[in-house]
PDB file of C-alpha atoms in Angstrom:
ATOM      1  CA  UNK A1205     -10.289-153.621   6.952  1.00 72.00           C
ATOM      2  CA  UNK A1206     -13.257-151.619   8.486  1.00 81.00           C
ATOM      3  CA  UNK A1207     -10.533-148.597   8.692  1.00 78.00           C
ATOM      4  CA  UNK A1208     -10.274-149.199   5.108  1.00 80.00           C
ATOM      5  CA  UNK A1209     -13.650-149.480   4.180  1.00 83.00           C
ATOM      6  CA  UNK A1210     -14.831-146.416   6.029  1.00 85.00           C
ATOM      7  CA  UNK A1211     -11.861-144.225   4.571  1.00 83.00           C
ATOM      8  CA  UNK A1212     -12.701-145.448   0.920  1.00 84.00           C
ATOM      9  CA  UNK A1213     -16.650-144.805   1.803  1.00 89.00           C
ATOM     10  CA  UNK A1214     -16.410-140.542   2.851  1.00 88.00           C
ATOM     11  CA  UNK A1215     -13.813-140.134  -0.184  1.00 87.00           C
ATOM     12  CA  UNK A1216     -16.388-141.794  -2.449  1.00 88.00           C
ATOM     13  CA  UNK A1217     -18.879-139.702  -1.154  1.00 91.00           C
ATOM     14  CA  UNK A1218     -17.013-136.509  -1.315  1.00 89.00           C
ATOM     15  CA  UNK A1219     -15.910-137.242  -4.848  1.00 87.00           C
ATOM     16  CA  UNK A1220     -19.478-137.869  -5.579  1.00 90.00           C
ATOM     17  CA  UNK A1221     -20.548-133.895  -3.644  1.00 91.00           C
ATOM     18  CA  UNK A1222     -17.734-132.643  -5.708  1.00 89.00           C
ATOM     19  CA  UNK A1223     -18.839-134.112  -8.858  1.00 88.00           C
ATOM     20  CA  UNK A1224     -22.465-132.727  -8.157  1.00 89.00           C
ATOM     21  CA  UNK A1225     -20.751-129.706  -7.520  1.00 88.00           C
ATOM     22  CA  UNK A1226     -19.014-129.331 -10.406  1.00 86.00           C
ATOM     23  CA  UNK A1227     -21.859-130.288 -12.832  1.00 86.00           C
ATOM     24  CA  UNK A1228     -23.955-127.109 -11.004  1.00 86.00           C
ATOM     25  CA  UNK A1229     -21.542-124.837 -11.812  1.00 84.00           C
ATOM     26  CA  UNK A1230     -20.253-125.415 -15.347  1.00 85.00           C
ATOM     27  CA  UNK A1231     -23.303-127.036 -16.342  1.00 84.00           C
ATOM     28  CA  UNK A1232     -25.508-124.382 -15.763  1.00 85.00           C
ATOM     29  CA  UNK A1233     -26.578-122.307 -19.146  1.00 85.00           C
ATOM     30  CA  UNK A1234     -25.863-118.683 -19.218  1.00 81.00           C
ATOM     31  CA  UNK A1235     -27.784-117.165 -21.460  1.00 80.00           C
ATOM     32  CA  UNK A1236     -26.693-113.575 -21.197  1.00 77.00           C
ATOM     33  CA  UNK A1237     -22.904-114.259 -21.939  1.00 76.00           C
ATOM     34  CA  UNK A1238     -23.822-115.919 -24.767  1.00 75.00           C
ATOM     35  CA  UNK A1239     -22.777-113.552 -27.897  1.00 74.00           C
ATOM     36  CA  UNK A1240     -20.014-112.954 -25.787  1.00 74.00           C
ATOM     37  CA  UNK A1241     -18.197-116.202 -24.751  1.00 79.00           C
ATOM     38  CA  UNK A1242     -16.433-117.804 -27.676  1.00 84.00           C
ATOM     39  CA  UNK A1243     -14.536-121.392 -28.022  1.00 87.00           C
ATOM     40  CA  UNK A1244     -10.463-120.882 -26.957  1.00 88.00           C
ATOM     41  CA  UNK A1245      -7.903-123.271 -28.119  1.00 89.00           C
ATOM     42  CA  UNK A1246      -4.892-121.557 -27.826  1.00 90.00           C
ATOM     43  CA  UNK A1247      -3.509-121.546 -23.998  1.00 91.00           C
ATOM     44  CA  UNK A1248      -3.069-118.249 -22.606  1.00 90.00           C
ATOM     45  CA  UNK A1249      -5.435-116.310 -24.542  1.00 91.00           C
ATOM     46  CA  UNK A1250      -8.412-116.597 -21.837  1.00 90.00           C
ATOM     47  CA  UNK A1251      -5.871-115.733 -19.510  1.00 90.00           C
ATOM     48  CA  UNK A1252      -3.952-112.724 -21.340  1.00 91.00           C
ATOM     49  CA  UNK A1253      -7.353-111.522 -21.338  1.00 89.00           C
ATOM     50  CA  UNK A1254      -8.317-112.187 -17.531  1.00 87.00           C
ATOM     51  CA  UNK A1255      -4.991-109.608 -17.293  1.00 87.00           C
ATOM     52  CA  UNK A1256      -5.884-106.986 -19.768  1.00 88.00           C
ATOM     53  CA  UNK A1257      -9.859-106.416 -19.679  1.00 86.00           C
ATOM     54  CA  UNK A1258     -10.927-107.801 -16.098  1.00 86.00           C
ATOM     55  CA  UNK A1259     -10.550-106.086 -12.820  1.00 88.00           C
ATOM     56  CA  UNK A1260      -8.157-106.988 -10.511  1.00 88.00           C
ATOM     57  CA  UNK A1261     -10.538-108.574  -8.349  1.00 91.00           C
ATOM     58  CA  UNK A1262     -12.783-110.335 -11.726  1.00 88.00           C
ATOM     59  CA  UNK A1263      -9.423-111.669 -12.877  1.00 88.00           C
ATOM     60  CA  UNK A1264      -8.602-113.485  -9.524  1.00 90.00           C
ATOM     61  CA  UNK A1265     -12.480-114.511  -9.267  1.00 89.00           C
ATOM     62  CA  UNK A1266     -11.960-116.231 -12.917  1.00 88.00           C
ATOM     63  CA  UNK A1267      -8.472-117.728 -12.439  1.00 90.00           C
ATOM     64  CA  UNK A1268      -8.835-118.789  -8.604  1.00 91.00           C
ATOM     65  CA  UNK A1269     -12.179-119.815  -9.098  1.00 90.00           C
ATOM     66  CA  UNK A1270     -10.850-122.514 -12.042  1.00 91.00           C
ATOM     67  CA  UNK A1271      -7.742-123.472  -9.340  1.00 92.00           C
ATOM     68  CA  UNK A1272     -10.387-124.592  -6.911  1.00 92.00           C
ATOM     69  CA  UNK A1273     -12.385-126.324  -9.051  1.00 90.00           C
ATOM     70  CA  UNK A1274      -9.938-128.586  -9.463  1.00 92.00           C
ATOM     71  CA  UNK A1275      -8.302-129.131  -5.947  1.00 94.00           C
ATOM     72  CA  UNK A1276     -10.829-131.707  -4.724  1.00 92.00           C
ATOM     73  CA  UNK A1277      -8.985-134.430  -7.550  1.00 93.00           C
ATOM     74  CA  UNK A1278      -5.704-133.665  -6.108  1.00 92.00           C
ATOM     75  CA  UNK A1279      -7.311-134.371  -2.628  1.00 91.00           C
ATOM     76  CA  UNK A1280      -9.497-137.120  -3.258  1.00 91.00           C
ATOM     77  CA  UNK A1281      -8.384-139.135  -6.123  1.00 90.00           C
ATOM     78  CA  UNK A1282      -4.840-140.509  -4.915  1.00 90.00           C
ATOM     79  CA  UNK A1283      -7.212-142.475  -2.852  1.00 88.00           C
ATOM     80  CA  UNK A1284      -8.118-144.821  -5.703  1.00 87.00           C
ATOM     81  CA  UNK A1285      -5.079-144.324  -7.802  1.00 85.00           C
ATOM     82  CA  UNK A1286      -2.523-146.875  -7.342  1.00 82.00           C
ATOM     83  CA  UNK A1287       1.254-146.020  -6.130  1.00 80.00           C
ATOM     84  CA  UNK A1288       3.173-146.087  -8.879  1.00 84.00           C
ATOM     85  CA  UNK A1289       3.204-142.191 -10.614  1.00 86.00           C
ATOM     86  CA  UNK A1290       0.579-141.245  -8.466  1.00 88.00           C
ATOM     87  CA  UNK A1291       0.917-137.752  -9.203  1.00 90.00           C
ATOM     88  CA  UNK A1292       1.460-137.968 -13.287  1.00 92.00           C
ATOM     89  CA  UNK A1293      -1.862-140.499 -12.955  1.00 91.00           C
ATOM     90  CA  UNK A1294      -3.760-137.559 -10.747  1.00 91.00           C
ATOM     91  CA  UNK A1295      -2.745-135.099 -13.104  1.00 92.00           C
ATOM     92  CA  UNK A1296      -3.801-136.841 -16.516  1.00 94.00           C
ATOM     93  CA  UNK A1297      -7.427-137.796 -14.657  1.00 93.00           C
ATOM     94  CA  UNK A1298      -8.023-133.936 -13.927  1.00 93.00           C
ATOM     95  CA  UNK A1299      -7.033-133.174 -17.291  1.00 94.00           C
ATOM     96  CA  UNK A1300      -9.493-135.641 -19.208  1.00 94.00           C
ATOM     97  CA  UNK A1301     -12.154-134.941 -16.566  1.00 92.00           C
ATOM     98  CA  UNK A1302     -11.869-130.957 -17.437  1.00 93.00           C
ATOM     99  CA  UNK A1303     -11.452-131.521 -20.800  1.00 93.00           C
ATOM    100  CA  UNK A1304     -14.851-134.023 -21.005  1.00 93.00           C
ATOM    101  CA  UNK A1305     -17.166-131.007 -18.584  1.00 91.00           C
ATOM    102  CA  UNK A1306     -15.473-128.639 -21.482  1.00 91.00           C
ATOM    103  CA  UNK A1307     -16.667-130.209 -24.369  1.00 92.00           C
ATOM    104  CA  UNK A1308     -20.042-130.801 -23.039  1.00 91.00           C
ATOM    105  CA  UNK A1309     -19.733-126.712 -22.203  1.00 87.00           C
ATOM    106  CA  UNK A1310     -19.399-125.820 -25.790  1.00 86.00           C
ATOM    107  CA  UNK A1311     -21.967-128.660 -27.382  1.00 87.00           C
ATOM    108  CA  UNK A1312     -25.036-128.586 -24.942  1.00 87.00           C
ATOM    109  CA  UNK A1313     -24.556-125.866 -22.604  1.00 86.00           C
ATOM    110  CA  UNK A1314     -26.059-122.436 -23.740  1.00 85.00           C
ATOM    111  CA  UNK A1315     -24.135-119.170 -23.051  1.00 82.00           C
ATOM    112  CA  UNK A1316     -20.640-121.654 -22.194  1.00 86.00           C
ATOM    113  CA  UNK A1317     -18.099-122.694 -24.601  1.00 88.00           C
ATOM    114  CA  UNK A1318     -14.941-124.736 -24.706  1.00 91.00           C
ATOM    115  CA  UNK A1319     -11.685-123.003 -22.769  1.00 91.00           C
ATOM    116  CA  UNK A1320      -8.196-124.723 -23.025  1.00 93.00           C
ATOM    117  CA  UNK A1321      -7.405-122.509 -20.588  1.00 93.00           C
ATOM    118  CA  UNK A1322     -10.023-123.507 -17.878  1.00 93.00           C
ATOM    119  CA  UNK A1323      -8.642-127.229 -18.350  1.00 94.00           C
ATOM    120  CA  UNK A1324      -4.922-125.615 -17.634  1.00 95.00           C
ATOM    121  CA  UNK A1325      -6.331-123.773 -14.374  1.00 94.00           C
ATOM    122  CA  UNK A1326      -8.325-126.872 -13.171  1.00 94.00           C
ATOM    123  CA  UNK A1327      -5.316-129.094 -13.370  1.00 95.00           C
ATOM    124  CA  UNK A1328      -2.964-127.004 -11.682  1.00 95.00           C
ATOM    125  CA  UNK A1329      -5.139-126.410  -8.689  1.00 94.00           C
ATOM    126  CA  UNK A1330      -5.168-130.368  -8.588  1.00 94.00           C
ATOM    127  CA  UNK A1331      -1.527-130.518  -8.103  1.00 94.00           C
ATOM    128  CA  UNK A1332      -1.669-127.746  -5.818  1.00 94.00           C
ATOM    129  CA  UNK A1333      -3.816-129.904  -3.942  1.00 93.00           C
ATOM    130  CA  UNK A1334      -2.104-133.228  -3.850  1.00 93.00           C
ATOM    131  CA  UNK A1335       1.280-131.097  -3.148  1.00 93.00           C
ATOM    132  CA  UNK A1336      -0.488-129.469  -0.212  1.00 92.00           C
ATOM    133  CA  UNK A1337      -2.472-131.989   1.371  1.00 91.00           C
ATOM    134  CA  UNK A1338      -3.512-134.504  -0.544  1.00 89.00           C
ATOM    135  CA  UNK A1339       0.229-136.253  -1.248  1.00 89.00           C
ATOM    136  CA  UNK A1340       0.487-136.341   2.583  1.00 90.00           C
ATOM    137  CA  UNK A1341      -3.110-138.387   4.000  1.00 89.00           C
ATOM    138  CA  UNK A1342      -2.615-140.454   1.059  1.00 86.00           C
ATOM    139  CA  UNK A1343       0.389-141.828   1.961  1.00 87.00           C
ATOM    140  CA  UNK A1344      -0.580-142.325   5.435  1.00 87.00           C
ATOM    141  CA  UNK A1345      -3.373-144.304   4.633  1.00 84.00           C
ATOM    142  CA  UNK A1346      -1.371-146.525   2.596  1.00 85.00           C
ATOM    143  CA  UNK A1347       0.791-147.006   5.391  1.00 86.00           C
ATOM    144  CA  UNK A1348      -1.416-148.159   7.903  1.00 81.00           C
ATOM    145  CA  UNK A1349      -3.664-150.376   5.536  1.00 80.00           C
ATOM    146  CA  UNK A1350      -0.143-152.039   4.625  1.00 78.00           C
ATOM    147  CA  UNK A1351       0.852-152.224   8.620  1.00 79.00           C
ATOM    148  CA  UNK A1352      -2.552-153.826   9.439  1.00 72.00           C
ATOM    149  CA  UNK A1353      -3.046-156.080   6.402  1.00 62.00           C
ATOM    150  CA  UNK A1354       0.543-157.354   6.952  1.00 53.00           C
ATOM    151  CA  UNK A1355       0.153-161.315   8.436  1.00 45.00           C
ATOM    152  CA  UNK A1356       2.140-162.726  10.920  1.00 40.00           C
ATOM    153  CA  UNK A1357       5.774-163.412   9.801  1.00 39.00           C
ATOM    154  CA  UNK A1358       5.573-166.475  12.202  1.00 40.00           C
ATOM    155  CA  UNK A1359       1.589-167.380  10.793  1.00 39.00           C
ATOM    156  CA  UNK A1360       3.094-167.613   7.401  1.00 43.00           C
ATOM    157  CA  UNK A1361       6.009-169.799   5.758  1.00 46.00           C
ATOM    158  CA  UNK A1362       7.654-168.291   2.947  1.00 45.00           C
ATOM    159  CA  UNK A1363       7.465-170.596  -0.114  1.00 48.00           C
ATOM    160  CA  UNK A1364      10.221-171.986  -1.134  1.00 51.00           C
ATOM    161  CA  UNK A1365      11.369-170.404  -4.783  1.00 51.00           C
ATOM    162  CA  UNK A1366      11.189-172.579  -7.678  1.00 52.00           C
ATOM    163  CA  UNK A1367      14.922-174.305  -8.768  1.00 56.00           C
ATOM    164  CA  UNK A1368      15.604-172.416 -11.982  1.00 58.00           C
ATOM    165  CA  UNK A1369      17.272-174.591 -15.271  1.00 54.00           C
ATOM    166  CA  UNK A1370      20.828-173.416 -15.575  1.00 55.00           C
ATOM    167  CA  UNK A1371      21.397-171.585 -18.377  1.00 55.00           C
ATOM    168  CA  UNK A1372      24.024-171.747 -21.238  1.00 60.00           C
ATOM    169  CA  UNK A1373      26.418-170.231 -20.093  1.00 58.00           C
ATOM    170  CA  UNK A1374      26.433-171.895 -16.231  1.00 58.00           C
ATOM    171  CA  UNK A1375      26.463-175.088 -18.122  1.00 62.00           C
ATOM    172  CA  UNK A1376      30.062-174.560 -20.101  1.00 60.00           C
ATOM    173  CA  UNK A1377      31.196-173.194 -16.686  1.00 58.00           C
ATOM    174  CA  UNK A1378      29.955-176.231 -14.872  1.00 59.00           C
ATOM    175  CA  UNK A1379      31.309-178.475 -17.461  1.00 56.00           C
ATOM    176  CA  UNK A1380      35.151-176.055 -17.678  1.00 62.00           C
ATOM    177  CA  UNK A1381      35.079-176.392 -13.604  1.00 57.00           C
ATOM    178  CA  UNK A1382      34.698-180.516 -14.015  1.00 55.00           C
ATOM    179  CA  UNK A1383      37.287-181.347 -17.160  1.00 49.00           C
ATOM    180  CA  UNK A1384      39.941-179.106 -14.550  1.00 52.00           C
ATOM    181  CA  UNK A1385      40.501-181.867 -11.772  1.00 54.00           C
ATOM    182  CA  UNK A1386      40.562-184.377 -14.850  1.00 54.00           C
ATOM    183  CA  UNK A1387      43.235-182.736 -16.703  1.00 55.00           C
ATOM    184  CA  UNK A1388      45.103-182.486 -13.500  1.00 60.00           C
ATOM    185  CA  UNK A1389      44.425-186.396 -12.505  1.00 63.00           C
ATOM    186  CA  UNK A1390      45.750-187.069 -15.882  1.00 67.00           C
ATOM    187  CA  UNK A1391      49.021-185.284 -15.830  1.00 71.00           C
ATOM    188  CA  UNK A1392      49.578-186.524 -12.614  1.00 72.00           C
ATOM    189  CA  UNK A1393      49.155-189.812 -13.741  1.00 71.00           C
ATOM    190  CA  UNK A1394      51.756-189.173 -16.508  1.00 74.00           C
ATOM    191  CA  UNK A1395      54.331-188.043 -14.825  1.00 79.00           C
ATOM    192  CA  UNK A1396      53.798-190.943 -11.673  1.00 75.00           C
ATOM    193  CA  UNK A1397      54.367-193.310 -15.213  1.00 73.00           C
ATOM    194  CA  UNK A1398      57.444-191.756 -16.418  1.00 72.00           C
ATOM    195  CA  UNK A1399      59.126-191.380 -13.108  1.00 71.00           C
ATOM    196  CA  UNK A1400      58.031-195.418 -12.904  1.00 74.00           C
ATOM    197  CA  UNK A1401      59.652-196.235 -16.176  1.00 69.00           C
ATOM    198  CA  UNK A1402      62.799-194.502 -15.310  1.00 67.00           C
ATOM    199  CA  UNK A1403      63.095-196.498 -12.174  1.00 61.00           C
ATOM    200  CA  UNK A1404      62.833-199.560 -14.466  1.00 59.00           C
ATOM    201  CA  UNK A1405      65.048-198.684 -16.689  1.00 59.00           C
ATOM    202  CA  UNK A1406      67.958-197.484 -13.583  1.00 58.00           C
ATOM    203  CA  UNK A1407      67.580-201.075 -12.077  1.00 55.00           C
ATOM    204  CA  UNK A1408      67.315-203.505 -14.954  1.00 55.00           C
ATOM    205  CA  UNK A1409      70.948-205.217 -15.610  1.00 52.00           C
ATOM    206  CA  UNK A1410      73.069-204.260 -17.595  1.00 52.00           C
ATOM    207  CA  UNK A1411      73.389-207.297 -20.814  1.00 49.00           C
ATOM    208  CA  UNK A1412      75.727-209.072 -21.186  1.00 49.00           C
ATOM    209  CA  UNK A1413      78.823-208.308 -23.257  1.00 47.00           C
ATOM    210  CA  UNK A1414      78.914-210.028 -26.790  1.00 46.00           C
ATOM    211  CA  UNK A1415      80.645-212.987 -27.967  1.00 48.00           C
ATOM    212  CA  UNK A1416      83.406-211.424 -30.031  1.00 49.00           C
ATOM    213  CA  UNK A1417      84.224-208.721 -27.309  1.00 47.00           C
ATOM    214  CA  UNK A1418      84.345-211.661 -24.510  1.00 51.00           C
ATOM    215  CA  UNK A1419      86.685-213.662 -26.787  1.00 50.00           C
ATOM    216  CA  UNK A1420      88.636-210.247 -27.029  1.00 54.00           C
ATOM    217  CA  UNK A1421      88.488-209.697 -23.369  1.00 48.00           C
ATOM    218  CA  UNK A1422      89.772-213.626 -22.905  1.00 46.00           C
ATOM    219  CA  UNK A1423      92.817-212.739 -25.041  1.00 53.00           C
ATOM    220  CA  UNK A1424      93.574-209.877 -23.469  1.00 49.00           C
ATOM    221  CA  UNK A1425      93.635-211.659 -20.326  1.00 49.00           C
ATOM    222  CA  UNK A1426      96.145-214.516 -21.438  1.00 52.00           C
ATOM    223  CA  UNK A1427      98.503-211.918 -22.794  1.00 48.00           C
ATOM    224  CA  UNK A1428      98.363-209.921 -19.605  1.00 52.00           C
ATOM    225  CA  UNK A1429      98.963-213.553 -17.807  1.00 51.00           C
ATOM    226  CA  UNK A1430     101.980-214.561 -19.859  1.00 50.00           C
ATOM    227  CA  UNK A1431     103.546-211.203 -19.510  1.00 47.00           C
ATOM    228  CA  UNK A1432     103.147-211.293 -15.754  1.00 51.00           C
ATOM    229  CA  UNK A1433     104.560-214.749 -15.996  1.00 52.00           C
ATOM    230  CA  UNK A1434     107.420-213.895 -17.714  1.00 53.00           C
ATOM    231  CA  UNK A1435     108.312-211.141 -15.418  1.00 55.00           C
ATOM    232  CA  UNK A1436     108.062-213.347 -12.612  1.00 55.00           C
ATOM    233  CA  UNK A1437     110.236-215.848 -14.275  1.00 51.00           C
ATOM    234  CA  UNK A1438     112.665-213.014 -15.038  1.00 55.00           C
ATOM    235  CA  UNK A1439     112.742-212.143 -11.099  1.00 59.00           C
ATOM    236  CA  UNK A1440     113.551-215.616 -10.159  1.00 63.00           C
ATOM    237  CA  UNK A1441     116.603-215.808 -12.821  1.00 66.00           C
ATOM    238  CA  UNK A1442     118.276-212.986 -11.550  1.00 69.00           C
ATOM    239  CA  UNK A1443     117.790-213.925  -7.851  1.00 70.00           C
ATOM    240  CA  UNK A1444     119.463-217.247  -8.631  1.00 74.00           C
ATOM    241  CA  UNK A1445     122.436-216.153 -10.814  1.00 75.00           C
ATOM    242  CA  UNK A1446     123.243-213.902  -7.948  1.00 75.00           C
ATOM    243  CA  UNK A1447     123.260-216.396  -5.114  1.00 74.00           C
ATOM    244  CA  UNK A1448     125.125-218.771  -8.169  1.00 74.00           C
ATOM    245  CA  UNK A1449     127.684-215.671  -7.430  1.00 73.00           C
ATOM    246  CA  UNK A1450     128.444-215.881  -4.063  1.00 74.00           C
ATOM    247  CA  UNK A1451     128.991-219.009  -3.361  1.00 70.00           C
ATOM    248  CA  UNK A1452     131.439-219.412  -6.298  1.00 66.00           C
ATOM    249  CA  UNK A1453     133.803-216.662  -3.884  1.00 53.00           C
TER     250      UNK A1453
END
């Protein structure tokens, strides 16, 4: 934490030079360039004419001296800005902070006027800044504040999450997953009581036969018992007449 604090204390500061800085040099009327500095809103116009009327060396004074204006933000600000599009976040606070100094340029400032151009310059020296250096200690600082503000994993018990409601759709597949082993039980069931029932039915006895068909099966009986008889009788006749025979020679 006093790591922290005393890395968030010189950026502040140095934002706050900067800002003093800036305000001295844009600020500042200019009374002599004053019938000839006029308001630009189309980009590329200030710089067409950095190209075609300035010197080589007036040209890079105008343009690079715009670019550094506005590599302190890419340096300091990713300090305060959070991780999440860090960059995009740097980028759109140079551009309203330019565009703000601008304004007040062309409505208070004598001799200075409002440049689109100067806003275009200032932002890209504050990504040339963050991609240079300021992308880099940034995400070193992040790094250690998260390594020493870590706890203990042993000093701390993670909380046990909440037990969530299931939803529609868990419910039909709870309820699907329960009728199964029912519909199963029950066809079991089933087919244990027809194979039980056809057991019963294999070793009940067989009923009786009916009056008329025992009467039939008594006559049938005595005819088949006379007929016998009368064979046997037949036998005995014949075995008789032949002894009868031979004693008569």
């Amino acid at each position: 934490m006093l790591v922290r604090g005393a890395v968030l204390t010189v950026v502040l500061l140095g934002l706050v030079a900067f800002s003093v800085l800036l305000a001295k040099v844009t600020l500042t009327p200019s009374p002599a360039s004053e019938d000839l500095v006029t308001a630009n809103l189309r980009p590329g116009r200030s710089l067409r004419q950095y190209a075609e009327d300035y010197t080589f060396l007036a040209a890079c004074k105008q343009a690079g001296g715009n670019l550094l204006l506005g590599v302190p933000f890419g340096l300091l600000l990713p300090f305060f800005v959070p991780r999440r599009l860090r960059m995009i976040r740097t980028t759109l606070l140079t551009a309203v902070a330019m565009a703000v100094v601008e304004l007040i340029q062309g409505a208070l400032v004598e001799g200075r006027a409002f440049d689109v151009d100067d806003v275009i310059l200032n932002t890209a020296g504050a990504l040339l800044g963050y991609f240079v250096l300021g992308r880099r200690i940034s995400h070193r600082y992040y790094t250690y504040t998260d390594a020493s503000g870590s706890p203990c994993p042993s000093a701390e018990k993670p909380e046990a999450e909440p037990k969530r409601a299931p939803g529609p759709a868990a419910r039909t597949k709870a309820a699907r997953t329960k009728a199964a082993p029912t519909k199963a039980a029950a066809t079991k069931a089933a087919r244990t009581k027809a194979a039980r029932t056809k057991a019963g039915q294999r070793d009940r006895p067989k009923p009786a036969a009916s009056a008329p068909a025992q009467k039939r099966g008594a006559r049938t009986g005595r005819t088949d018992g006379a007929a016998s008889g009368g064979r046997r009788a037949t036998g005995s006749g014949a075995v008789r007449s032949l002894l009868d025979r031979l004693r008569g020679r």
